[in-house]
Amino acid sequence: MLDPATGYTGYTSYSYLEPGTDYREFKLAPELGRVPAYQGLSLTDPQRDRVNRLLTDHIVISLHDHPSVFPENIRETVDYNRTARHHTGYAGLARSGMTAVFDNMMDGTCCVTSQMGWKWTDVIADIGMRLSDLAHQDYLVKVERLADIHHAHETGRMGLVVATEAATMIENELDRLDMLYGFGVRQMGIAYSEANTLGSGLKERSDGGLTYFGEKAVRRMNKLGVAIDVSHSGDRTSLDVIAASTKPIFITHAGSRTVWPTNRMKPDEVIRACAERGGVIGLEAAPHTTLSPAHPRHNLESVMDHFVHCVELVGIDHVAFGPDTLFGDHVGLHDTFAAHLSIAEAHGHVDHPRVPYVDGLENPAECYWNIVSWLVSHDYSDDEITKVLGGNILRVLEEVWH
């Protein structure tokens, strides 16, 4: 049945196949209502109307998410990932208010044939399987150019940008960047925590910076039109990438180390350098990342403390949101893949309360209603809100995707 408000027809992933016969079936987490709705904001009726208008009339882009549906029993995720058949949360996305989402696929948990992830064949299997499902439905539009985002907005649908958090799988094969571009990848990280042939990740004891091969890779991504991300790269590597790129780059999902002193956050020096070259930082909301002294129990307010700091640091034109959420138990996923995701090295040992989920930013369906509600209730102007919702990202993409 068509939802006239969103254009969503009710399609579910791989419904053109027979579960149990064509693929192994898992009981998946609910896309809506898995946790209680956020109660931290109280809006007047005019404010609610304004939030609805902002989400409806303007382009809203998540710079970083994983809008897949995970098993209800999160401990089954390894077996689920081995099938290479992640289910996209269509129903949740249709409720999200987003115009487009940068979907980072399985990334560091891509363990189709290898226990360690980031293998070329596994990444291709992950992307290929998801795109096969995408090709069987009409609600999500595969985004390969800016016109696709505008088309999704004009037709009441939603765009999906294929992205990866690292370039580890290209190994020393520069032309693999071209192949990934051909498959539709339009944004790519340099390193995911562990060092690779391009540069250093944020978990390493020392950061050797961008390698000579990494410089070649940056130049190739610039020529191809692939947006570059340094969220999980080391500090020196991040600065080297910013200097080497002829185009603005993204920090798609992070926060400020000044606000919360862990490796997973970026030092203000890197955030400033990114902004000075025209780039944008997206504010992260994965569990136990963007905490703050004022709100050490991770929730929407913690994340917005990083937002306020970054706006004060580099200005409203260089800040956006990359919530890094998914449909399922994100805390349990971190526990299951702690070694793959370098949780201990990235998050450090700063004492803080542990939460079962990030209240207000738990999944892709709820993030942008709550973000915009916070911005409206804190008296940000329509112009400021539309910039951080998508305008700043579009400005960078206009230059990068050429």
Short mmCIF file of C-alpha atoms in Angstrom, two decimals:
data_model
loop_
_atom_site.label_atom_id
_atom_site.label_comp_id
_atom_site.label_asym_id
_atom_site.label_seq_id
_atom_site.Cartn_x
_atom_site.Cartn_y
_atom_site.Cartn_z
CA MET A 1 0.00 0.00 0.00
CA LEU A 2 1.35 3.44 -0.95
CA ASP A 3 1.88 5.88 1.90
CA PRO A 4 0.92 9.24 0.27
CA ALA A 5 2.99 11.13 2.85
CA THR A 6 6.25 9.38 1.95
CA GLY A 7 5.83 7.42 -1.28
CA TYR A 8 6.69 4.21 0.59
CA THR A 9 4.78 1.18 -0.73
CA GLY A 10 5.44 -1.24 2.14
CA TYR A 11 8.26 -3.15 0.42
CA THR A 12 10.50 -5.22 2.70
CA SER A 13 14.00 -6.43 1.87
CA TYR A 14 14.32 -9.50 -0.36
CA SER A 15 10.55 -10.01 -0.48
CA TYR A 16 11.01 -11.14 -4.09
CA LEU A 17 12.64 -14.29 -2.66
CA GLU A 18 11.41 -17.06 -0.36
CA PRO A 19 12.89 -16.89 3.16
CA GLY A 20 14.16 -20.21 4.42
CA THR A 21 14.51 -21.47 0.86
CA ASP A 22 16.47 -18.76 -0.94
CA TYR A 23 18.22 -17.39 2.13
CA ARG A 24 18.60 -17.99 5.85
CA GLU A 25 15.99 -16.11 7.84
CA PHE A 26 16.64 -14.27 11.11
CA LYS A 27 14.16 -12.67 13.48
CA LEU A 28 14.97 -8.98 13.11
CA ALA A 29 14.69 -6.09 15.56
CA PRO A 30 11.63 -3.83 15.16
CA GLU A 31 12.30 -0.71 13.11
CA LEU A 32 9.84 1.35 15.14
CA GLY A 33 9.16 1.31 18.87
CA ARG A 34 12.15 -0.79 19.98
CA VAL A 35 12.77 1.72 22.79
CA PRO A 36 10.51 4.41 24.30
CA ALA A 37 10.15 7.68 22.40
CA TYR A 38 12.32 10.55 23.61
CA GLN A 39 10.62 12.67 26.27
CA GLY A 40 13.33 15.29 26.78
CA LEU A 41 11.73 18.04 24.69
CA SER A 42 8.38 19.77 25.09
CA LEU A 43 7.18 21.70 22.03
CA THR A 44 4.27 24.06 21.57
CA ASP A 45 1.88 23.42 18.68
CA PRO A 46 3.47 26.20 16.58
CA GLN A 47 6.90 24.72 17.23
CA ARG A 48 5.72 21.26 16.17
CA ASP A 49 4.28 22.76 12.99
CA ARG A 50 7.60 24.45 12.32
CA VAL A 51 9.52 21.18 12.81
CA ASN A 52 7.19 19.43 10.36
CA ARG A 53 7.61 22.22 7.83
CA LEU A 54 11.40 22.21 8.08
CA LEU A 55 11.55 18.43 7.59
CA THR A 56 9.08 18.51 4.70
CA ASP A 57 10.12 21.57 2.73
CA HIS A 58 13.91 21.28 2.93
CA ILE A 59 16.55 18.72 2.00
CA VAL A 60 17.61 16.69 5.04
CA ILE A 61 20.76 14.58 4.75
CA SER A 62 22.35 12.18 7.21
CA LEU A 63 26.07 12.31 6.51
CA HIS A 64 26.59 8.91 8.15
CA ASP A 65 24.27 6.07 9.15
CA HIS A 66 23.85 2.30 8.90
CA PRO A 67 20.12 2.00 8.14
CA SER A 68 20.15 -1.81 8.19
CA VAL A 69 17.93 -3.92 10.43
CA PHE A 70 19.91 -6.18 12.75
CA PRO A 71 18.82 -9.45 14.39
CA GLU A 72 16.65 -9.08 17.47
CA ASN A 73 19.21 -11.28 19.21
CA ILE A 74 22.26 -9.14 18.46
CA ARG A 75 24.56 -12.10 19.18
CA GLU A 76 23.37 -13.60 15.88
CA THR A 77 24.92 -10.71 13.95
CA VAL A 78 28.08 -12.60 12.92
CA ASP A 79 25.97 -15.34 11.32
CA TYR A 80 23.65 -12.71 9.83
CA ASN A 81 26.56 -10.79 8.32
CA ARG A 82 28.02 -13.95 6.82
CA THR A 83 24.97 -14.25 4.58
CA ALA A 84 25.92 -10.83 3.07
CA ARG A 85 22.18 -10.13 3.13
CA HIS A 86 21.57 -7.09 5.34
CA HIS A 87 17.96 -5.93 5.36
CA THR A 88 17.33 -2.23 4.77
CA GLY A 89 14.97 -0.53 7.23
CA TYR A 90 12.55 0.83 4.63
CA ALA A 91 9.64 1.35 7.04
CA GLY A 92 11.84 3.17 9.54
CA LEU A 93 13.45 5.32 6.87
CA ALA A 94 10.03 6.30 5.54
CA ARG A 95 9.31 7.78 8.99
CA SER A 96 12.68 9.53 9.33
CA GLY A 97 12.10 12.86 7.57
CA MET A 98 15.39 12.40 5.71
CA THR A 99 15.80 13.23 2.03
CA ALA A 100 19.02 11.22 1.71
CA VAL A 101 21.23 9.01 3.86
CA PHE A 102 24.89 8.12 3.47
CA ASP A 103 24.65 4.36 4.04
CA ASN A 104 27.94 2.90 5.20
CA MET A 105 26.93 -0.74 4.75
CA MET A 106 28.59 -3.34 7.03
CA ASP A 107 32.01 -1.68 7.02
CA GLY A 108 34.21 -2.99 9.86
CA THR A 109 31.77 -5.82 10.55
CA CYS A 110 31.83 -7.05 6.95
CA CYS A 111 32.79 -10.64 7.73
CA VAL A 112 31.21 -12.56 4.85
CA THR A 113 34.17 -14.91 4.30
CA SER A 114 36.78 -13.51 6.68
CA GLN A 115 36.61 -13.15 10.46
CA MET A 116 38.49 -9.86 10.30
CA GLY A 117 36.50 -7.83 7.76
CA TRP A 118 37.52 -5.29 5.11
CA LYS A 119 38.34 -7.91 2.46
CA TRP A 120 37.72 -6.83 -1.15
CA THR A 121 35.44 -9.76 -1.98
CA ASP A 122 33.42 -9.25 1.19
CA VAL A 123 32.89 -5.53 0.59
CA ILE A 124 31.81 -6.22 -3.00
CA ALA A 125 29.42 -8.94 -1.79
CA ASP A 126 27.95 -6.54 0.78
CA ILE A 127 27.46 -3.70 -1.70
CA GLY A 128 26.21 -5.98 -4.48
CA MET A 129 23.63 -7.73 -2.33
CA ARG A 130 22.25 -4.47 -0.94
CA LEU A 131 22.03 -2.95 -4.41
CA SER A 132 20.24 -6.03 -5.71
CA ASP A 133 17.57 -5.50 -3.06
CA LEU A 134 17.47 -1.76 -3.80
CA ALA A 135 16.85 -2.50 -7.49
CA HIS A 136 13.64 -4.37 -6.65
CA GLN A 137 11.86 -1.40 -5.04
CA ASP A 138 10.90 2.16 -5.91
CA TYR A 139 11.05 4.13 -2.65
CA LEU A 140 14.80 4.45 -2.12
CA VAL A 141 16.70 6.12 -4.95
CA LYS A 142 20.34 5.14 -5.47
CA VAL A 143 22.22 8.46 -5.39
CA GLU A 144 25.10 8.90 -7.81
CA ARG A 145 24.85 12.64 -8.46
CA LEU A 146 23.30 15.70 -6.86
CA ALA A 147 20.34 15.58 -9.22
CA ASP A 148 19.31 12.27 -7.63
CA ILE A 149 18.97 13.90 -4.19
CA HIS A 150 16.86 16.71 -5.64
CA HIS A 151 14.77 14.16 -7.57
CA ALA A 152 14.13 12.16 -4.39
CA HIS A 153 12.98 15.32 -2.62
CA GLU A 154 10.73 16.43 -5.48
CA THR A 155 9.05 13.02 -5.78
CA GLY A 156 8.57 12.41 -2.05
CA ARG A 157 11.07 9.58 -1.94
CA MET A 158 14.46 9.16 -0.30
CA GLY A 159 18.01 8.88 -1.63
CA LEU A 160 20.65 6.40 -0.53
CA VAL A 161 24.35 7.17 -1.00
CA VAL A 162 26.65 4.13 -0.96
CA ALA A 163 29.59 4.86 1.34
CA THR A 164 32.36 3.03 3.18
CA GLU A 165 34.23 4.09 6.31
CA ALA A 166 37.66 3.07 5.01
CA ALA A 167 39.58 2.29 1.84
CA THR A 168 41.33 -0.70 3.45
CA MET A 169 39.88 -3.14 0.89
CA ILE A 170 41.63 -1.49 -2.07
CA GLU A 171 44.95 -2.73 -0.61
CA ASN A 172 47.58 -1.35 -3.03
CA GLU A 173 45.27 -1.40 -6.07
CA LEU A 174 44.49 2.21 -6.98
CA ASP A 175 42.12 1.22 -9.80
CA ARG A 176 39.82 -0.43 -7.27
CA LEU A 177 38.70 3.10 -6.43
CA ASP A 178 37.40 3.39 -9.99
CA MET A 179 35.63 0.04 -9.66
CA LEU A 180 33.95 1.10 -6.42
CA TYR A 181 32.88 4.33 -8.08
CA GLY A 182 31.38 2.23 -10.84
CA PHE A 183 29.42 0.24 -8.25
CA GLY A 184 28.04 3.54 -6.94
CA VAL A 185 30.33 4.39 -4.00
CA ARG A 186 30.34 8.17 -3.62
CA GLN A 187 31.99 8.64 -0.21
CA MET A 188 34.89 6.80 1.38
CA GLY A 189 36.94 6.95 4.55
CA ILE A 190 40.73 6.71 4.57
CA ALA A 191 41.35 4.28 7.45
CA TYR A 192 39.02 2.64 9.95
CA SER A 193 40.94 2.82 13.25
CA GLU A 194 43.64 0.36 12.10
CA ALA A 195 46.39 1.62 9.81
CA ASN A 196 46.27 0.54 6.16
CA THR A 197 48.16 1.26 2.95
CA LEU A 198 46.76 4.81 2.82
CA GLY A 199 47.44 6.05 6.34
CA SER A 200 46.96 5.62 10.05
CA GLY A 201 43.79 4.93 11.99
CA LEU A 202 42.94 6.54 15.29
CA LYS A 203 43.71 3.43 17.37
CA GLU A 204 47.43 3.28 16.51
CA ARG A 205 50.11 4.22 19.08
CA SER A 206 51.79 6.49 16.54
CA ASP A 207 50.44 8.16 13.42
CA GLY A 208 52.75 8.13 10.40
CA GLY A 209 50.41 10.33 8.40
CA LEU A 210 49.20 9.87 4.85
CA THR A 211 51.42 7.49 2.86
CA TYR A 212 52.66 8.15 -0.68
CA PHE A 213 50.10 5.63 -1.86
CA GLY A 214 47.50 7.44 0.27
CA GLU A 215 48.33 10.68 -1.55
CA LYS A 216 47.73 8.93 -4.88
CA ALA A 217 44.44 7.58 -3.56
CA VAL A 218 43.32 11.05 -2.44
CA ARG A 219 44.15 12.46 -5.89
CA ARG A 220 42.24 9.63 -7.57
CA MET A 221 39.19 10.16 -5.33
CA ASN A 222 39.29 13.88 -6.17
CA LYS A 223 39.38 13.07 -9.90
CA LEU A 224 36.63 10.46 -9.68
CA GLY A 225 34.31 12.54 -7.54
CA VAL A 226 34.38 10.48 -4.35
CA ALA A 227 33.89 12.47 -1.13
CA ILE A 228 36.59 11.77 1.47
CA ASP A 229 36.03 11.09 5.18
CA VAL A 230 38.60 11.07 8.01
CA SER A 231 36.34 10.24 10.97
CA HIS A 232 38.36 7.15 11.98
CA SER A 233 41.75 8.37 10.75
CA GLY A 234 44.56 9.45 13.05
CA ASP A 235 45.10 13.15 13.72
CA ARG A 236 48.20 13.59 11.56
CA THR A 237 46.69 11.48 8.78
CA SER A 238 43.53 13.62 8.92
CA LEU A 239 45.54 16.83 8.59
CA ASP A 240 47.58 15.36 5.74
CA VAL A 241 44.40 14.35 3.88
CA ILE A 242 42.93 17.83 4.29
CA ALA A 243 46.14 19.35 2.92
CA ALA A 244 46.48 16.85 0.04
CA SER A 245 42.88 17.02 -1.19
CA THR A 246 42.04 19.60 -3.82
CA LYS A 247 38.40 19.37 -2.71
CA PRO A 248 36.76 19.92 0.69
CA ILE A 249 36.53 16.79 2.83
CA PHE A 250 34.11 15.48 5.45
CA ILE A 251 34.46 14.39 9.01
CA THR A 252 31.22 12.48 8.59
CA HIS A 253 30.66 11.32 12.18
CA ALA A 254 32.63 12.59 15.15
CA GLY A 255 32.65 15.28 17.83
CA SER A 256 35.16 17.51 19.60
CA ARG A 257 37.90 16.13 21.80
CA THR A 258 37.77 19.41 23.70
CA VAL A 259 34.25 18.50 24.82
CA TRP A 260 35.00 14.82 25.50
CA PRO A 261 38.68 13.71 25.60
CA THR A 262 38.79 10.39 23.76
CA ASN A 263 40.57 9.37 20.56
CA ARG A 264 37.23 8.86 18.82
CA MET A 265 36.65 12.62 18.97
CA LYS A 266 38.57 15.03 16.75
CA PRO A 267 40.91 17.69 18.14
CA ASP A 268 39.79 21.23 17.38
CA GLU A 269 42.87 21.66 15.19
CA VAL A 270 41.55 19.03 12.77
CA ILE A 271 38.00 20.40 12.84
CA ARG A 272 39.31 23.90 12.09
CA ALA A 273 41.57 22.67 9.27
CA CYS A 274 38.64 20.81 7.71
CA ALA A 275 36.45 23.93 7.86
CA GLU A 276 39.17 26.23 6.54
CA ARG A 277 39.29 24.15 3.34
CA GLY A 278 35.49 24.31 3.03
CA GLY A 279 34.69 20.98 4.67
CA VAL A 280 32.00 19.90 7.12
CA ILE A 281 31.87 17.87 10.34
CA GLY A 282 28.86 15.66 11.01
CA LEU A 283 27.97 15.13 14.67
CA GLU A 284 28.14 11.49 15.80
CA ALA A 285 25.66 9.75 18.10
CA ALA A 286 26.75 6.09 18.32
CA PRO A 287 26.56 4.86 21.93
CA HIS A 288 29.20 6.18 24.35
CA THR A 289 30.96 8.46 21.85
CA THR A 290 29.84 12.12 21.91
CA LEU A 291 29.51 12.48 25.66
CA SER A 292 30.02 15.74 27.54
CA PRO A 293 30.80 16.74 31.14
CA ALA A 294 27.38 18.39 31.34
CA HIS A 295 25.62 15.27 30.01
CA PRO A 296 27.83 12.21 30.63
CA ARG A 297 24.82 9.91 30.29
CA HIS A 298 24.74 9.72 26.50
CA ASN A 299 21.61 11.24 24.98
CA LEU A 300 20.49 13.96 22.58
CA GLU A 301 21.71 16.72 24.91
CA SER A 302 25.23 15.23 25.00
CA VAL A 303 25.43 15.31 21.21
CA MET A 304 24.08 18.84 21.02
CA ASP A 305 26.81 19.99 23.44
CA HIS A 306 29.27 18.96 20.70
CA PHE A 307 27.12 20.72 18.12
CA VAL A 308 27.18 23.99 20.06
CA HIS A 309 30.94 23.77 20.53
CA CYS A 310 31.62 23.05 16.85
CA VAL A 311 29.36 25.90 15.70
CA GLU A 312 31.22 28.25 18.02
CA LEU A 313 34.55 26.87 16.78
CA VAL A 314 34.08 26.93 12.98
CA GLY A 315 30.68 28.50 12.29
CA ILE A 316 27.27 27.19 11.30
CA ASP A 317 28.36 26.70 7.64
CA HIS A 318 30.67 23.81 8.53
CA VAL A 319 28.53 21.65 10.80
CA ALA A 320 25.98 18.92 10.02
CA PHE A 321 24.86 15.59 11.48
CA GLY A 322 26.06 12.03 10.87
CA PRO A 323 24.26 10.17 13.67
CA ASP A 324 25.75 6.73 12.93
CA THR A 325 22.60 4.89 13.99
CA LEU A 326 21.00 1.58 12.99
CA PHE A 327 17.88 -0.50 13.60
CA GLY A 328 18.68 -2.79 16.53
CA ASP A 329 20.79 -3.02 19.69
CA HIS A 330 23.74 -0.75 18.89
CA VAL A 331 25.34 -1.18 22.32
CA GLY A 332 25.12 -4.96 21.91
CA LEU A 333 26.66 -4.67 18.44
CA HIS A 334 29.62 -2.77 19.92
CA ASP A 335 30.04 -5.48 22.54
CA THR A 336 29.88 -8.22 19.88
CA PHE A 337 32.41 -6.53 17.59
CA ALA A 338 34.55 -4.73 20.17
CA ALA A 339 37.84 -5.91 18.62
CA HIS A 340 36.80 -5.25 15.00
CA LEU A 341 35.63 -1.75 15.85
CA SER A 342 38.59 -0.90 18.14
CA ILE A 343 36.14 0.18 20.85
CA ALA A 344 38.63 0.25 23.73
CA GLU A 345 41.28 2.18 21.81
CA ALA A 346 38.81 4.62 20.28
CA HIS A 347 36.66 5.35 23.32
CA GLY A 348 39.49 5.38 25.86
CA HIS A 349 38.99 4.94 29.55
CA VAL A 350 37.25 8.15 30.60
CA ASP A 351 34.76 7.19 33.29
CA HIS A 352 31.10 7.66 32.34
CA PRO A 353 27.71 6.00 32.89
CA ARG A 354 26.91 3.16 30.51
CA VAL A 355 23.55 3.39 28.73
CA PRO A 356 21.51 0.70 26.91
CA TYR A 357 20.80 3.14 24.05
CA VAL A 358 21.23 6.82 23.19
CA ASP A 359 17.97 8.43 24.28
CA GLY A 360 16.65 10.66 21.49
CA LEU A 361 19.06 9.39 18.81
CA GLU A 362 18.53 5.63 18.97
CA ASN A 363 17.75 4.84 15.35
CA PRO A 364 17.44 6.47 11.91
CA ALA A 365 13.66 6.82 12.21
CA GLU A 366 13.75 9.23 15.15
CA CYS A 367 16.98 11.21 14.84
CA TYR A 368 15.99 14.13 12.68
CA TRP A 369 12.65 14.86 14.32
CA ASN A 370 14.47 15.17 17.65
CA ILE A 371 17.43 17.11 16.22
CA VAL A 372 15.16 19.65 14.53
CA SER A 373 12.94 19.84 17.62
CA TRP A 374 16.01 20.69 19.71
CA LEU A 375 17.14 23.34 17.23
CA VAL A 376 13.65 24.89 17.08
CA SER A 377 13.29 24.88 20.86
CA HIS A 378 16.69 26.61 21.16
CA ASP A 379 15.66 29.40 18.77
CA TYR A 380 17.88 28.66 15.80
CA SER A 381 16.64 30.38 12.64
CA ASP A 382 15.21 28.54 9.63
CA ASP A 383 18.32 29.51 7.66
CA GLU A 384 20.65 28.07 10.30
CA ILE A 385 18.62 24.87 10.61
CA THR A 386 18.43 24.22 6.86
CA LYS A 387 22.20 24.66 6.60
CA VAL A 388 22.98 21.99 9.21
CA LEU A 389 20.23 19.66 7.96
CA GLY A 390 21.54 19.48 4.41
CA GLY A 391 22.60 22.79 2.91
CA ASN A 392 26.20 22.56 4.10
CA ILE A 393 26.54 18.99 2.83
CA LEU A 394 25.07 19.94 -0.57
CA ARG A 395 27.59 22.78 -0.86
CA VAL A 396 30.49 20.35 -0.44
CA LEU A 397 28.98 17.76 -2.77
CA GLU A 398 28.50 20.38 -5.48
CA GLU A 399 32.26 20.83 -5.50
CA VAL A 400 33.29 17.20 -4.92
CA TRP A 401 30.91 15.22 -7.10
CA HIS A 402 31.36 17.58 -10.11
#
